[in-house]
XYZ file of C-alpha atoms in Angstrom:
221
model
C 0.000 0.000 0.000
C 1.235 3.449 -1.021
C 1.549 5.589 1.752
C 1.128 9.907 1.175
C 2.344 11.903 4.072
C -0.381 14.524 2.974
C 0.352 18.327 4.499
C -3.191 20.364 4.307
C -2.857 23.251 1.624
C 0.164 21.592 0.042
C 1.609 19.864 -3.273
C 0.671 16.746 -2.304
C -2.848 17.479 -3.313
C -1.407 16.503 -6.551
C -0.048 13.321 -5.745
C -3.383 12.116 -4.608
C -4.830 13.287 -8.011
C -2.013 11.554 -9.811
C -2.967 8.295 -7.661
C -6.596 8.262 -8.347
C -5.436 8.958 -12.022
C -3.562 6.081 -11.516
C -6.108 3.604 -10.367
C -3.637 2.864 -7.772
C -4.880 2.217 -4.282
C -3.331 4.077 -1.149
C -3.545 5.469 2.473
C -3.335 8.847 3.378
C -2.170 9.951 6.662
C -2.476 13.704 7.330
C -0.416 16.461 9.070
C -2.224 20.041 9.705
C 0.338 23.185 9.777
C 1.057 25.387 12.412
C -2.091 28.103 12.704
C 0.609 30.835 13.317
C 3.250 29.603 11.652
C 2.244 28.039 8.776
C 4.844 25.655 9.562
C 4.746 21.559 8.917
C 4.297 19.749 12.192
C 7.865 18.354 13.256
C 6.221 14.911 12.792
C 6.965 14.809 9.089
C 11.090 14.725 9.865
C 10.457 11.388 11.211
C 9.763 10.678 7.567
C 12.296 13.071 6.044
C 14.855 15.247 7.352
C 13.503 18.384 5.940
C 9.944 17.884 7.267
C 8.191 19.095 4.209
C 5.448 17.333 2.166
C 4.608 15.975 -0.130
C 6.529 12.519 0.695
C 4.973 8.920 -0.267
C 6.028 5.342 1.552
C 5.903 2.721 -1.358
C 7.018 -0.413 1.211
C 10.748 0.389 1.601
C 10.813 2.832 -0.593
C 10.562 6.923 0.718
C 10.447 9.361 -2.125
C 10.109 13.196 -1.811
C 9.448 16.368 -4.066
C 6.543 16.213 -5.923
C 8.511 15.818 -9.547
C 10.158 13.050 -7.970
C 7.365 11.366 -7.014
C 5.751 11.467 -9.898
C 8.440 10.110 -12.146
C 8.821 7.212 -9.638
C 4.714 6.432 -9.484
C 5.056 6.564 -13.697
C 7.962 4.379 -13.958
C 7.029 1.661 -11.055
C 3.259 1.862 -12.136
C 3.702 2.198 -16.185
C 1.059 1.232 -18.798
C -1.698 4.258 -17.224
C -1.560 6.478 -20.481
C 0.103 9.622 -18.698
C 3.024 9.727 -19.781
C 3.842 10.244 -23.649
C 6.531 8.019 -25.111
C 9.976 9.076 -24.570
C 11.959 10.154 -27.357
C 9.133 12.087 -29.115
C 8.428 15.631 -29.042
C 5.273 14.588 -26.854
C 7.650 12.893 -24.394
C 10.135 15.764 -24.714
C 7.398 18.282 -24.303
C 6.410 16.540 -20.860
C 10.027 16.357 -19.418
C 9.584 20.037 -19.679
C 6.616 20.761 -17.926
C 7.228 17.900 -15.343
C 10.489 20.137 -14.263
C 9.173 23.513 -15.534
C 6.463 23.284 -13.009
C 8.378 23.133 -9.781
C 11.240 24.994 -10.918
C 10.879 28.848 -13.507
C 6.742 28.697 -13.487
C 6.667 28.441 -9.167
C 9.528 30.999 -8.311
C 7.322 34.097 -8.919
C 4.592 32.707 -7.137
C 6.174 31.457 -4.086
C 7.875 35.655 -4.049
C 4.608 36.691 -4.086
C 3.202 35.173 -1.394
C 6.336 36.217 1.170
C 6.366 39.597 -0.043
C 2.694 39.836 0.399
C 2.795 38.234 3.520
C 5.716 40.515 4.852
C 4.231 43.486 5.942
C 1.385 41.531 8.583
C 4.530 39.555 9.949
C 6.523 42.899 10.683
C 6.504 44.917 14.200
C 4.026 47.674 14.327
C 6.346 50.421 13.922
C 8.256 49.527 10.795
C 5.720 48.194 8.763
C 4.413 50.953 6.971
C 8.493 50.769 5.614
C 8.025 47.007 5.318
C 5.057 47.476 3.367
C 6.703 50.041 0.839
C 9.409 48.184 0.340
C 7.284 44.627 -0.143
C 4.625 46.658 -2.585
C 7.466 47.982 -5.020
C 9.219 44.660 -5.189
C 5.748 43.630 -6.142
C 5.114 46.063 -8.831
C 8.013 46.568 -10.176
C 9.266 43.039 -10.426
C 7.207 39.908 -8.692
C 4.388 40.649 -10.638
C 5.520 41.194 -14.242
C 7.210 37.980 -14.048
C 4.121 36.568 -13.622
C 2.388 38.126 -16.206
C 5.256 36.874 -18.275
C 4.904 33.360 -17.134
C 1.103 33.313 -17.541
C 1.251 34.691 -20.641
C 3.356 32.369 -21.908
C 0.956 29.489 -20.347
C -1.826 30.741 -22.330
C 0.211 30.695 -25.698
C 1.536 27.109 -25.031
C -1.855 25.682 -24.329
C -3.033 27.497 -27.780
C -0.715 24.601 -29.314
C -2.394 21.674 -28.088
C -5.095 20.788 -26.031
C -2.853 19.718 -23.272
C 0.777 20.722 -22.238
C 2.750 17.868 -23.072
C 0.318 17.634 -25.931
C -3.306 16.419 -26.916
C -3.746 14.044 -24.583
C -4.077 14.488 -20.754
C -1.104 13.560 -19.196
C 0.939 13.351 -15.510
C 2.383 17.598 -16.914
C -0.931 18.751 -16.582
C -0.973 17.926 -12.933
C 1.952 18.978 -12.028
C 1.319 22.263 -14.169
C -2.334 22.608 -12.038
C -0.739 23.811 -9.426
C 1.055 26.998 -10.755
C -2.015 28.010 -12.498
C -4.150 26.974 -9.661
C -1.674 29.284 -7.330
C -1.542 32.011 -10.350
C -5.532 32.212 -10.147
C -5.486 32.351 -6.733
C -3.669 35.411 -6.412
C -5.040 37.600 -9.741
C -8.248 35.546 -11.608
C -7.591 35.098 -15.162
C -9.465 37.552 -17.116
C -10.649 37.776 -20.751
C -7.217 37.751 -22.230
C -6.289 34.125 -20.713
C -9.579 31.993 -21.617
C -7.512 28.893 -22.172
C -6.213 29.099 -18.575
C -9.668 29.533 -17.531
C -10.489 26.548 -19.363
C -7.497 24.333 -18.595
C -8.750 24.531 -14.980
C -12.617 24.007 -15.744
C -11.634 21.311 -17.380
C -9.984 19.487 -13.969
C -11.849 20.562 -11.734
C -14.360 18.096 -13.789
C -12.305 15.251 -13.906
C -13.896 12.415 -11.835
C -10.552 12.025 -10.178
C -9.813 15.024 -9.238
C -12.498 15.607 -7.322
C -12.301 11.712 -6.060
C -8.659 13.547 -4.834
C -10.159 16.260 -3.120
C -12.581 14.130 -1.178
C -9.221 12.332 -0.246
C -7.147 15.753 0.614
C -9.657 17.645 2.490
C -9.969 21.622 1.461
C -7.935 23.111 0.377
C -6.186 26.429 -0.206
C -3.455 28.190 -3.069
C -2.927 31.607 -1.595
């Protein structure tokens, strides 16, 4: 039995989704972050030294980052249709969105919520300072980078139906959670309707809502 150390208002959402994707059965056992910290519970170093989640138990077998995981789930569990075939501009397509997702497409995001969380986490009498400082960073760099990046989104999935191509595959759920986060923060207006889209179209897939049911609520911002 697959085991996913599932942090509320996470990545691992996404490993559940991939899962019930997957057909694969598995347990979930939960962990609930600090209410003032936002902090994983030190429970989770017992299952790796950083304490951070998502992390899956496959018998002996302890894999972290969500990238990670889901090249291990594809190449232990293969034959599930989510992964194109290697060697093809499909499968080359897909090796970049599987890496693209945690690594240029999330850095924006995660500076956005720090620097918007900043100014509430500073003493009383600096923060109007903390504030200015966090609100030009913003402006003047945070958030055209992520008009860049969602702009770019919205081209790419003008290309094919899906990111890795025209069938579904493991990319798109990695790439969910960007654009979830990306929505989350600024909803896509008129100018993105195939990001709009893209996520009307999971939200109605059967398993990721069966994934949800799993996860509990959640939360991007």
């Amino acid at each position: 039995m697959i085991i996913v150390h599932h942090l509320n208002n996470s990545r691992s959402q996404r490993v559940l989704w991939l899962l019930e994707e997957m057909g694969l059965p598995y347990e979930v056992k939960r962990y609930e972050r600090d209410a003032k910290t936002m902090l994983a519970p030190p429970e989770l170093r017992a299952i790796h030294p950083l304490g951070k989640s998502p992390v899956i138990q496959d018998g002996d077998i302890v894999v972290a980052e969500t990238g990670a995981i889901v090249e291990y789930l594809l190449e232990a569990y293969p034959g599930r249709g989510l992964k194109p075939a290697p060697g093809t501009p499909d499968g080359r397509r897909f090796t970049y969105w599987l890496h693209y997702a945690e690594g240029s497409a999330m850095t924006p995001l995660l500076l956005k919520l720090v620097f918007g969380a900043l100014p509430t986490r500073s003493p009383g009498l600096i923060r109007p300072l903390v504030k200015a400082i966090s609100n030009k960073a913003q402006k003047g760099f945070i958030d055209p980078q992520i008009a860049s990046h969602t702009t770019y989104w919205e081209a790419e999935l003008g290309k094919a139906a899906w990111f890795a191509g025209d069938s579904f595959s493991a990319a798109d759920i990695m790439m969910s959670f960007p654009l979830e986060a990306g929505a989350s923060r600024a909803p896509y207006g008129p100018d993105k309707p195939r990001l709009k889209a893209f996520l009307s179209t999971i939200h109605a897939r059967p398993a990721y809502q069966r994934a949800l049911e799993r996860g509990g609520p959640y939360a991007y911002a």
